[in-house]
Amino acid sequence: MKSVSDRLLAELSAELRGPNVLVLLMHGTTLASALRELRPDLNFTFFTTEHFFFRTLHAFHAEALETSKSVNIVCAADLPDQIFDEVIFATLSGDSSELAQDLIQAAHQRLRVGGRLLASTNNPRDRWVQQQLKSIFSKVEVRKHKQGTACIATKTNQLRKEKGFRARFAFRQGERLAFVESRPGVFCHRRVDGGGRALIRSLELLKRSDVAPEFEPKRIVEMGCGSGAVSVAAAIEYPDARILAVDSDARAIECTQRSAALNEITNIETLLTSDGVVPEPGTWDLLLGNPPYYSDYRISELFLQAARTGLREGGRIHIVTKLLEWHQARMEQLFGDVTQHVISEYTIFTALARNKPGSKTRR
């Protein structure tokens, strides 16, 4: 087991009392297999917001899901609305502080009085996780290790006051103000990031110009929708278009739905998926994407393949990035008319879907 945080919790598994244990999996799924092997006598609910982890868990624990009631897997924006005897939560030193606070508070809410939260971090000099636990739990036991820290926090009473972590903010789109709701764990919580703003501004490239006619999309898909700002902007610009907002994180999907409702927008649909497959392939007019930088181009490739299969002939892709060389080369392999547009400090790559054998161009 590579993760120090996971290993510390696996070592504590002998002390689990159960029988009903909630396990928060925010960084991977290895801990799930270890806990089931070490404590087959307990009932585990494995929770994640990430659909890729959800798929992985289903693949590795399919037999248990079919034959036993001791394993449950949940992919959702919030923890399951039920009471547990214990909660297990592995953190990393570089985690979002707000997300960790949010989940620790939520874990406290899901525990019975007398229930325990077993938390860990890969920081052997940790103070922060301990402080967060002690601010909510009245009884916290700390165990120091050479490579990390483990804590056992016991719930003795209900919280008198719960802290809210959601945020609402606004940006101007044309002549109206657009509102967005975000929460910890969603990309660019509390603001529209620069890449998102550039992607929104790239919609202006679709307008009629001296060198090109107006491109008016009727079917738009956004890959990696986050809090939904780009999809909301597209819906405002093209109120008659069908817009599909796609993300692999359940919280992002929930925030996009709430953002659409805040703006009284009804033409945005959402899809929680991690396979990059766009439904109704070959029918979409425009794909928008702001791929993250941390994935060594894996997610960029996923977005490009979604555009390659999802767009109709002549459909457009808009990708925002600061990583120019790879995107230029790869998009030239997959699309036609690849063009760079500098918007603020970002570059928007636009391109057209090439002809597909046996397909018809929609006019």
mmCIF file of C-alpha atoms in Angstrom:
data_model
loop_
_atom_site.group_PDB
_atom_site.id
_atom_site.type_symbol
_atom_site.label_atom_id
_atom_site.label_comp_id
_atom_site.label_asym_id
_atom_site.label_seq_id
_atom_site.Cartn_x
_atom_site.Cartn_y
_atom_site.Cartn_z
ATOM 1 C CA MET A 1 0.000 0.000 0.000
ATOM 2 C CA LYS A 2 1.793 3.119 -1.255
ATOM 3 C CA SER A 3 -0.243 5.768 0.544
ATOM 4 C CA VAL A 4 1.013 6.479 4.055
ATOM 5 C CA SER A 5 -2.401 7.829 5.028
ATOM 6 C CA ASP A 6 -4.117 4.641 3.846
ATOM 7 C CA ARG A 7 -1.546 2.428 5.537
ATOM 8 C CA LEU A 8 -2.012 4.135 8.906
ATOM 9 C CA LEU A 9 -5.756 3.533 8.759
ATOM 10 C CA ALA A 10 -5.309 -0.074 7.667
ATOM 11 C CA GLU A 11 -3.100 -0.578 10.718
ATOM 12 C CA LEU A 12 -5.912 0.774 12.893
ATOM 13 C CA SER A 13 -8.466 -1.604 11.407
ATOM 14 C CA ALA A 14 -8.059 -4.079 14.279
ATOM 15 C CA GLU A 15 -9.478 -1.409 16.590
ATOM 16 C CA LEU A 16 -12.623 -0.831 14.542
ATOM 17 C CA ARG A 17 -15.752 -1.641 16.535
ATOM 18 C CA GLY A 18 -18.339 -1.290 13.785
ATOM 19 C CA PRO A 19 -20.492 -2.840 12.698
ATOM 20 C CA ASN A 20 -21.391 -0.086 10.230
ATOM 21 C CA VAL A 21 -18.407 1.836 8.872
ATOM 22 C CA LEU A 22 -18.344 4.682 6.351
ATOM 23 C CA VAL A 23 -15.090 5.052 4.390
ATOM 24 C CA LEU A 24 -14.365 8.313 2.554
ATOM 25 C CA LEU A 25 -12.248 7.670 -0.550
ATOM 26 C CA MET A 26 -11.036 10.964 -1.995
ATOM 27 C CA HIS A 27 -7.637 9.931 -3.408
ATOM 28 C CA GLY A 28 -7.948 6.324 -4.514
ATOM 29 C CA THR A 29 -9.583 2.980 -3.826
ATOM 30 C CA THR A 30 -6.797 0.755 -2.453
ATOM 31 C CA LEU A 31 -7.909 1.238 1.143
ATOM 32 C CA ALA A 32 -11.285 -0.339 0.367
ATOM 33 C CA SER A 33 -9.762 -3.696 -0.555
ATOM 34 C CA ALA A 34 -7.433 -3.641 2.445
ATOM 35 C CA LEU A 35 -10.233 -2.956 4.914
ATOM 36 C CA ARG A 36 -12.464 -5.681 3.494
ATOM 37 C CA GLU A 37 -9.631 -8.184 3.732
ATOM 38 C CA LEU A 38 -8.634 -7.155 7.249
ATOM 39 C CA ARG A 39 -12.160 -6.834 8.661
ATOM 40 C CA PRO A 40 -14.585 -9.081 6.779
ATOM 41 C CA ASP A 41 -16.885 -9.001 9.825
ATOM 42 C CA LEU A 42 -17.854 -5.339 9.288
ATOM 43 C CA ASN A 43 -20.308 -3.597 6.982
ATOM 44 C CA PHE A 44 -18.541 -1.032 4.800
ATOM 45 C CA THR A 45 -20.036 1.837 2.846
ATOM 46 C CA PHE A 46 -17.421 3.272 0.493
ATOM 47 C CA PHE A 47 -18.103 6.889 -0.445
ATOM 48 C CA THR A 48 -16.535 9.012 -3.172
ATOM 49 C CA THR A 49 -17.474 12.045 -5.221
ATOM 50 C CA GLU A 50 -15.296 10.873 -8.123
ATOM 51 C CA HIS A 51 -17.005 8.693 -10.727
ATOM 52 C CA PHE A 52 -13.737 7.063 -11.829
ATOM 53 C CA PHE A 53 -13.222 5.749 -8.287
ATOM 54 C CA PHE A 54 -16.863 4.619 -8.272
ATOM 55 C CA ARG A 55 -16.296 2.575 -11.441
ATOM 56 C CA THR A 56 -13.084 1.116 -10.016
ATOM 57 C CA LEU A 57 -14.793 0.110 -6.783
ATOM 58 C CA HIS A 58 -17.596 -1.583 -8.681
ATOM 59 C CA ALA A 59 -15.079 -3.498 -10.787
ATOM 60 C CA PHE A 60 -13.060 -4.744 -7.807
ATOM 61 C CA HIS A 61 -15.979 -5.474 -5.479
ATOM 62 C CA ALA A 62 -18.622 -6.662 -7.950
ATOM 63 C CA GLU A 63 -18.980 -10.108 -6.372
ATOM 64 C CA ALA A 64 -19.493 -8.690 -2.885
ATOM 65 C CA LEU A 65 -22.101 -6.264 -4.181
ATOM 66 C CA GLU A 66 -24.036 -9.145 -5.727
ATOM 67 C CA THR A 67 -23.762 -11.697 -2.935
ATOM 68 C CA SER A 68 -23.398 -9.713 0.287
ATOM 69 C CA LYS A 69 -25.064 -6.853 2.111
ATOM 70 C CA SER A 70 -21.793 -5.969 3.838
ATOM 71 C CA VAL A 71 -20.549 -3.713 1.015
ATOM 72 C CA ASN A 72 -22.172 -0.583 -0.357
ATOM 73 C CA ILE A 73 -20.663 1.907 -2.819
ATOM 74 C CA VAL A 74 -21.898 5.481 -3.103
ATOM 75 C CA CYS A 75 -20.888 8.203 -5.570
ATOM 76 C CA ALA A 76 -22.659 11.423 -4.624
ATOM 77 C CA ALA A 77 -22.167 15.072 -3.740
ATOM 78 C CA ASP A 78 -22.830 14.426 -0.036
ATOM 79 C CA LEU A 79 -22.268 11.629 2.437
ATOM 80 C CA PRO A 80 -25.073 9.061 2.699
ATOM 81 C CA ASP A 81 -27.961 10.290 4.835
ATOM 82 C CA GLN A 82 -27.713 7.615 7.502
ATOM 83 C CA ILE A 83 -26.032 7.058 10.841
ATOM 84 C CA PHE A 84 -22.764 5.120 11.141
ATOM 85 C CA ASP A 85 -20.771 3.708 14.028
ATOM 86 C CA GLU A 86 -17.430 4.806 12.597
ATOM 87 C CA VAL A 87 -16.067 6.907 9.742
ATOM 88 C CA ILE A 88 -12.637 6.478 8.136
ATOM 89 C CA PHE A 89 -11.009 9.415 6.348
ATOM 90 C CA ALA A 90 -7.499 9.462 4.835
ATOM 91 C CA THR A 91 -6.174 12.952 4.088
ATOM 92 C CA LEU A 92 -3.049 14.243 2.365
ATOM 93 C CA SER A 93 -0.982 17.243 3.404
ATOM 94 C CA GLY A 94 -1.752 19.057 0.138
ATOM 95 C CA ASP A 95 -5.524 18.627 0.346
ATOM 96 C CA SER A 96 -7.963 21.508 0.042
ATOM 97 C CA SER A 97 -8.426 22.786 3.581
ATOM 98 C CA GLU A 98 -12.067 23.702 2.997
ATOM 99 C CA LEU A 99 -12.901 20.288 1.563
ATOM 100 C CA ALA A 100 -11.293 18.556 4.541
ATOM 101 C CA GLN A 101 -13.192 20.807 6.966
ATOM 102 C CA ASP A 102 -16.423 20.176 5.089
ATOM 103 C CA LEU A 103 -15.986 16.399 5.160
ATOM 104 C CA ILE A 104 -14.914 16.300 8.812
ATOM 105 C CA GLN A 105 -18.039 18.226 9.799
ATOM 106 C CA ALA A 106 -20.197 15.990 7.589
ATOM 107 C CA ALA A 107 -18.600 12.896 9.143
ATOM 108 C CA HIS A 108 -19.473 14.189 12.609
ATOM 109 C CA GLN A 109 -23.081 14.641 11.497
ATOM 110 C CA ARG A 110 -23.268 11.041 10.240
ATOM 111 C CA LEU A 111 -21.866 9.481 13.407
ATOM 112 C CA ARG A 112 -23.968 8.262 16.294
ATOM 113 C CA VAL A 113 -23.138 9.705 19.692
ATOM 114 C CA GLY A 114 -20.216 7.591 20.869
ATOM 115 C CA GLY A 115 -19.196 6.896 17.285
ATOM 116 C CA ARG A 116 -15.657 7.573 16.101
ATOM 117 C CA LEU A 117 -13.859 9.229 13.203
ATOM 118 C CA LEU A 118 -10.518 7.639 12.345
ATOM 119 C CA ALA A 119 -8.493 10.136 10.311
ATOM 120 C CA SER A 120 -4.943 10.146 9.010
ATOM 121 C CA THR A 121 -2.460 12.355 7.211
ATOM 122 C CA ASN A 122 0.912 11.761 5.587
ATOM 123 C CA ASN A 123 2.373 14.655 7.585
ATOM 124 C CA PRO A 124 4.255 13.385 10.685
ATOM 125 C CA ARG A 125 4.346 16.932 12.092
ATOM 126 C CA ASP A 126 0.670 17.547 11.542
ATOM 127 C CA ARG A 127 -1.114 20.153 13.591
ATOM 128 C CA TRP A 128 -3.840 21.202 11.169
ATOM 129 C CA VAL A 129 -5.880 17.977 11.026
ATOM 130 C CA GLN A 130 -5.691 17.709 14.794
ATOM 131 C CA GLN A 131 -6.939 21.287 15.181
ATOM 132 C CA GLN A 132 -9.883 20.654 12.862
ATOM 133 C CA LEU A 133 -10.859 17.518 14.737
ATOM 134 C CA LYS A 134 -10.564 19.186 18.137
ATOM 135 C CA SER A 135 -12.723 22.094 16.965
ATOM 136 C CA ILE A 136 -15.618 19.652 16.400
ATOM 137 C CA PHE A 137 -14.927 16.572 18.540
ATOM 138 C CA SER A 138 -14.444 16.939 22.287
ATOM 139 C CA LYS A 139 -12.290 13.816 22.537
ATOM 140 C CA VAL A 140 -9.352 13.297 20.138
ATOM 141 C CA GLU A 141 -6.560 10.738 20.497
ATOM 142 C CA VAL A 142 -3.412 11.436 18.447
ATOM 143 C CA ARG A 143 -0.948 8.770 17.366
ATOM 144 C CA LYS A 144 2.333 9.913 15.876
ATOM 145 C CA HIS A 145 4.245 7.858 13.331
ATOM 146 C CA LYS A 146 7.506 8.401 11.480
ATOM 147 C CA GLN A 147 5.768 9.081 8.171
ATOM 148 C CA GLY A 148 2.404 10.421 9.244
ATOM 149 C CA THR A 149 -0.198 10.981 11.931
ATOM 150 C CA ALA A 150 -3.373 9.108 12.851
ATOM 151 C CA CYS A 151 -6.212 10.425 14.999
ATOM 152 C CA ILE A 152 -9.237 8.827 16.643
ATOM 153 C CA ALA A 153 -11.981 11.351 17.420
ATOM 154 C CA THR A 154 -15.059 10.376 19.442
ATOM 155 C CA LYS A 155 -18.420 12.107 19.065
ATOM 156 C CA THR A 156 -19.908 12.995 22.453
ATOM 157 C CA ASN A 157 -22.668 15.382 21.399
ATOM 158 C CA GLN A 158 -24.374 17.023 18.419
ATOM 159 C CA LEU A 159 -22.922 20.220 16.967
ATOM 160 C CA ARG A 160 -24.679 23.354 18.156
ATOM 161 C CA LYS A 161 -23.805 25.256 15.004
ATOM 162 C CA GLU A 162 -22.807 23.958 11.587
ATOM 163 C CA LYS A 163 -20.514 25.891 9.271
ATOM 164 C CA GLY A 164 -21.621 26.454 5.674
ATOM 165 C CA PHE A 165 -19.092 25.885 2.900
ATOM 166 C CA ARG A 166 -21.127 26.672 -0.212
ATOM 167 C CA ALA A 167 -20.495 29.906 -2.079
ATOM 168 C CA ARG A 168 -22.411 31.948 -4.625
ATOM 169 C CA PHE A 169 -20.784 34.456 -6.942
ATOM 170 C CA ALA A 170 -21.642 36.294 -10.122
ATOM 171 C CA PHE A 171 -20.101 37.317 -13.428
ATOM 172 C CA ARG A 172 -21.419 39.447 -16.247
ATOM 173 C CA GLN A 173 -22.440 37.712 -19.455
ATOM 174 C CA GLY A 174 -23.520 40.168 -22.105
ATOM 175 C CA GLU A 175 -26.255 42.356 -20.686
ATOM 176 C CA ARG A 176 -27.131 40.161 -17.737
ATOM 177 C CA LEU A 177 -25.568 38.984 -14.516
ATOM 178 C CA ALA A 178 -24.965 35.251 -14.275
ATOM 179 C CA PHE A 179 -24.886 33.493 -10.905
ATOM 180 C CA VAL A 180 -22.865 30.426 -9.949
ATOM 181 C CA GLU A 181 -22.904 28.157 -6.908
ATOM 182 C CA SER A 182 -19.795 26.240 -5.871
ATOM 183 C CA ARG A 183 -18.572 24.201 -2.941
ATOM 184 C CA PRO A 184 -15.285 22.661 -1.731
ATOM 185 C CA GLY A 185 -13.911 19.992 -4.032
ATOM 186 C CA VAL A 186 -15.238 21.669 -7.170
ATOM 187 C CA PHE A 187 -12.695 23.289 -9.492
ATOM 188 C CA CYS A 188 -12.210 26.997 -8.694
ATOM 189 C CA HIS A 189 -14.486 27.126 -5.685
ATOM 190 C CA ARG A 190 -15.738 30.691 -5.062
ATOM 191 C CA ARG A 191 -14.667 32.158 -8.425
ATOM 192 C CA VAL A 192 -14.521 31.759 -12.189
ATOM 193 C CA ASP A 193 -10.904 30.943 -13.004
ATOM 194 C CA GLY A 194 -8.987 32.706 -15.757
ATOM 195 C CA GLY A 195 -9.191 29.712 -18.082
ATOM 196 C CA GLY A 196 -12.940 29.541 -17.659
ATOM 197 C CA ARG A 197 -13.280 33.247 -18.406
ATOM 198 C CA ALA A 198 -11.185 32.840 -21.546
ATOM 199 C CA LEU A 199 -13.315 29.881 -22.640
ATOM 200 C CA ILE A 200 -16.459 31.957 -22.124
ATOM 201 C CA ARG A 201 -14.970 34.786 -24.155
ATOM 202 C CA SER A 202 -14.133 32.318 -26.925
ATOM 203 C CA LEU A 203 -17.859 32.133 -27.685
ATOM 204 C CA GLU A 204 -17.350 35.501 -29.384
ATOM 205 C CA LEU A 205 -15.289 33.668 -32.019
ATOM 206 C CA LEU A 206 -18.515 32.076 -33.240
ATOM 207 C CA LYS A 207 -19.959 35.420 -34.319
ATOM 208 C CA ARG A 208 -19.913 36.549 -37.916
ATOM 209 C CA SER A 209 -16.652 38.178 -39.023
ATOM 210 C CA ASP A 210 -15.021 39.458 -42.198
ATOM 211 C CA VAL A 211 -13.460 36.048 -42.812
ATOM 212 C CA ALA A 212 -16.126 33.622 -41.577
ATOM 213 C CA PRO A 213 -19.909 33.339 -41.352
ATOM 214 C CA GLU A 214 -21.628 33.073 -37.995
ATOM 215 C CA PHE A 215 -21.501 29.644 -36.374
ATOM 216 C CA GLU A 216 -24.673 29.122 -34.341
ATOM 217 C CA PRO A 217 -24.527 25.870 -32.372
ATOM 218 C CA LYS A 218 -27.729 24.062 -31.488
ATOM 219 C CA ARG A 219 -26.076 21.268 -29.497
ATOM 220 C CA ILE A 220 -23.225 22.161 -27.129
ATOM 221 C CA VAL A 221 -21.295 19.902 -24.766
ATOM 222 C CA GLU A 222 -18.924 21.094 -22.043
ATOM 223 C CA MET A 223 -16.396 18.575 -20.759
ATOM 224 C CA GLY A 224 -15.357 19.173 -17.161
ATOM 225 C CA CYS A 225 -18.122 21.607 -16.269
ATOM 226 C CA GLY A 226 -17.032 22.292 -12.676
ATOM 227 C CA SER A 227 -19.462 24.717 -11.062
ATOM 228 C CA GLY A 228 -21.176 25.311 -14.403
ATOM 229 C CA ALA A 229 -20.051 28.853 -15.231
ATOM 230 C CA VAL A 230 -19.149 28.093 -18.860
ATOM 231 C CA SER A 231 -22.325 26.112 -19.480
ATOM 232 C CA VAL A 232 -24.403 28.903 -17.945
ATOM 233 C CA ALA A 233 -22.689 31.457 -20.205
ATOM 234 C CA ALA A 234 -23.307 29.260 -23.254
ATOM 235 C CA ALA A 235 -26.961 28.864 -22.274
ATOM 236 C CA ILE A 236 -27.346 32.631 -21.992
ATOM 237 C CA GLU A 237 -25.713 33.188 -25.381
ATOM 238 C CA TYR A 238 -27.661 30.384 -27.053
ATOM 239 C CA PRO A 239 -30.998 30.040 -25.211
ATOM 240 C CA ASP A 240 -32.422 27.745 -27.896
ATOM 241 C CA ALA A 241 -29.475 25.345 -27.821
ATOM 242 C CA ARG A 242 -29.338 22.044 -25.973
ATOM 243 C CA ILE A 243 -26.372 22.102 -23.595
ATOM 244 C CA LEU A 244 -24.851 19.035 -21.957
ATOM 245 C CA ALA A 245 -22.541 19.672 -18.978
ATOM 246 C CA VAL A 246 -20.262 16.704 -18.231
ATOM 247 C CA ASP A 247 -18.035 16.051 -15.222
ATOM 248 C CA SER A 248 -16.602 13.105 -13.309
ATOM 249 C CA ASP A 249 -17.213 14.702 -9.904
ATOM 250 C CA ALA A 250 -20.647 14.444 -8.311
ATOM 251 C CA ARG A 251 -20.234 17.776 -6.545
ATOM 252 C CA ALA A 252 -19.493 19.516 -9.841
ATOM 253 C CA ILE A 253 -22.657 18.074 -11.349
ATOM 254 C CA GLU A 254 -24.719 19.201 -8.358
ATOM 255 C CA CYS A 255 -23.234 22.711 -8.504
ATOM 256 C CA THR A 256 -23.922 22.990 -12.236
ATOM 257 C CA GLN A 257 -27.533 21.991 -11.639
ATOM 258 C CA ARG A 258 -27.862 24.591 -8.897
ATOM 259 C CA SER A 259 -26.172 27.253 -11.041
ATOM 260 C CA ALA A 260 -28.630 26.592 -13.855
ATOM 261 C CA ALA A 261 -31.545 26.887 -11.430
ATOM 262 C CA LEU A 262 -30.180 30.140 -9.980
ATOM 263 C CA ASN A 263 -30.308 31.659 -13.467
ATOM 264 C CA GLU A 264 -33.683 30.087 -14.329
ATOM 265 C CA ILE A 265 -31.993 28.224 -17.180
ATOM 266 C CA THR A 266 -33.778 25.112 -18.410
ATOM 267 C CA ASN A 267 -31.682 24.092 -21.427
ATOM 268 C CA ILE A 268 -28.729 22.645 -19.474
ATOM 269 C CA GLU A 269 -28.563 18.887 -18.909
ATOM 270 C CA THR A 270 -25.879 17.216 -16.794
ATOM 271 C CA LEU A 271 -24.024 13.922 -17.081
ATOM 272 C CA LEU A 272 -21.869 12.310 -14.381
ATOM 273 C CA THR A 273 -19.303 10.116 -16.127
ATOM 274 C CA SER A 274 -15.566 9.459 -16.205
ATOM 275 C CA ASP A 275 -15.172 7.546 -19.449
ATOM 276 C CA GLY A 276 -15.181 10.603 -21.724
ATOM 277 C CA VAL A 277 -17.905 9.138 -23.923
ATOM 278 C CA VAL A 278 -20.361 11.741 -25.193
ATOM 279 C CA PRO A 279 -23.871 10.367 -25.805
ATOM 280 C CA GLU A 280 -25.379 10.557 -29.276
ATOM 281 C CA PRO A 281 -21.991 10.570 -31.053
ATOM 282 C CA GLY A 282 -21.568 12.552 -34.235
ATOM 283 C CA THR A 283 -24.410 14.959 -33.451
ATOM 284 C CA TRP A 284 -22.874 17.783 -31.402
ATOM 285 C CA ASP A 285 -22.025 21.175 -32.897
ATOM 286 C CA LEU A 286 -19.613 22.534 -30.287
ATOM 287 C CA LEU A 287 -17.444 21.062 -27.538
ATOM 288 C CA LEU A 288 -15.920 23.300 -24.863
ATOM 289 C CA GLY A 289 -13.158 22.158 -22.522
ATOM 290 C CA ASN A 290 -10.780 23.459 -19.872
ATOM 291 C CA PRO A 291 -8.644 20.384 -19.086
ATOM 292 C CA PRO A 292 -6.578 20.384 -15.868
ATOM 293 C CA TYR A 293 -2.797 20.578 -16.009
ATOM 294 C CA TYR A 294 -2.038 17.915 -13.404
ATOM 295 C CA SER A 295 -2.977 14.808 -15.410
ATOM 296 C CA ASP A 296 0.014 14.620 -17.789
ATOM 297 C CA TYR A 297 -2.358 15.254 -20.737
ATOM 298 C CA ARG A 298 -4.530 12.208 -19.939
ATOM 299 C CA ILE A 299 -7.623 14.333 -19.390
ATOM 300 C CA SER A 300 -6.776 16.553 -22.362
ATOM 301 C CA GLU A 301 -6.659 13.406 -24.488
ATOM 302 C CA LEU A 302 -9.999 12.324 -23.039
ATOM 303 C CA PHE A 303 -11.535 15.678 -24.018
ATOM 304 C CA LEU A 304 -10.079 15.536 -27.529
ATOM 305 C CA GLN A 305 -11.348 12.008 -28.083
ATOM 306 C CA ALA A 306 -14.776 13.080 -26.833
ATOM 307 C CA ALA A 307 -14.749 15.813 -29.470
ATOM 308 C CA ARG A 308 -13.478 13.471 -32.181
ATOM 309 C CA THR A 309 -16.339 11.035 -31.643
ATOM 310 C CA GLY A 310 -19.011 13.407 -30.395
ATOM 311 C CA LEU A 311 -18.886 16.239 -32.927
ATOM 312 C CA ARG A 312 -20.640 16.171 -36.268
ATOM 313 C CA GLU A 313 -18.737 16.960 -39.460
ATOM 314 C CA GLY A 314 -17.704 20.582 -39.297
ATOM 315 C CA GLY A 315 -18.424 20.756 -35.577
ATOM 316 C CA ARG A 316 -16.084 22.923 -33.513
ATOM 317 C CA ILE A 317 -13.922 22.297 -30.488
ATOM 318 C CA HIS A 318 -12.673 25.068 -28.174
ATOM 319 C CA ILE A 319 -9.943 24.059 -25.700
ATOM 320 C CA VAL A 320 -8.319 26.534 -23.298
ATOM 321 C CA THR A 321 -4.776 25.890 -22.087
ATOM 322 C CA LYS A 322 -1.325 27.320 -21.447
ATOM 323 C CA LEU A 323 0.352 24.103 -22.636
ATOM 324 C CA LEU A 324 0.704 24.873 -26.307
ATOM 325 C CA GLU A 325 3.108 22.423 -27.930
ATOM 326 C CA TRP A 326 1.319 19.186 -27.046
ATOM 327 C CA HIS A 327 -2.166 20.524 -27.786
ATOM 328 C CA GLN A 328 -1.109 21.969 -31.142
ATOM 329 C CA ALA A 329 0.495 18.713 -32.262
ATOM 330 C CA ARG A 330 -2.250 16.428 -30.998
ATOM 331 C CA MET A 331 -5.127 18.518 -32.306
ATOM 332 C CA GLU A 332 -3.524 18.669 -35.754
ATOM 333 C CA GLN A 333 -3.544 14.862 -35.734
ATOM 334 C CA LEU A 334 -7.241 14.672 -34.879
ATOM 335 C CA PHE A 335 -8.900 17.779 -36.355
ATOM 336 C CA GLY A 336 -8.744 20.251 -39.183
ATOM 337 C CA ASP A 337 -8.205 24.007 -39.255
ATOM 338 C CA VAL A 338 -6.453 24.130 -35.871
ATOM 339 C CA THR A 339 -6.055 27.759 -34.799
ATOM 340 C CA GLN A 340 -4.654 29.488 -31.727
ATOM 341 C CA HIS A 341 -6.397 32.519 -30.227
ATOM 342 C CA VAL A 342 -4.767 34.432 -27.371
ATOM 343 C CA ILE A 343 -7.330 35.594 -24.817
ATOM 344 C CA SER A 344 -5.832 37.292 -21.783
ATOM 345 C CA GLU A 345 -2.960 35.069 -20.571
ATOM 346 C CA TYR A 346 -4.544 31.923 -22.016
ATOM 347 C CA THR A 347 -4.635 30.327 -25.445
ATOM 348 C CA ILE A 348 -7.820 28.994 -26.975
ATOM 349 C CA PHE A 349 -7.331 26.231 -29.528
ATOM 350 C CA THR A 350 -10.191 25.999 -32.008
ATOM 351 C CA ALA A 351 -10.555 23.298 -34.637
ATOM 352 C CA LEU A 352 -13.109 21.605 -36.876
ATOM 353 C CA ALA A 353 -14.166 17.969 -36.793
ATOM 354 C CA ARG A 354 -13.028 16.118 -39.887
ATOM 355 C CA ASN A 355 -15.341 14.184 -42.175
ATOM 356 C CA LYS A 356 -16.426 10.826 -40.830
ATOM 357 C CA PRO A 357 -16.867 7.960 -43.299
ATOM 358 C CA GLY A 358 -20.533 7.408 -44.086
ATOM 359 C CA SER A 359 -21.742 10.474 -42.205
ATOM 360 C CA LYS A 360 -23.598 13.457 -43.547
ATOM 361 C CA THR A 361 -22.792 17.088 -42.983
ATOM 362 C CA ARG A 362 -25.615 18.935 -41.245
ATOM 363 C CA ARG A 363 -26.333 22.372 -42.664
#
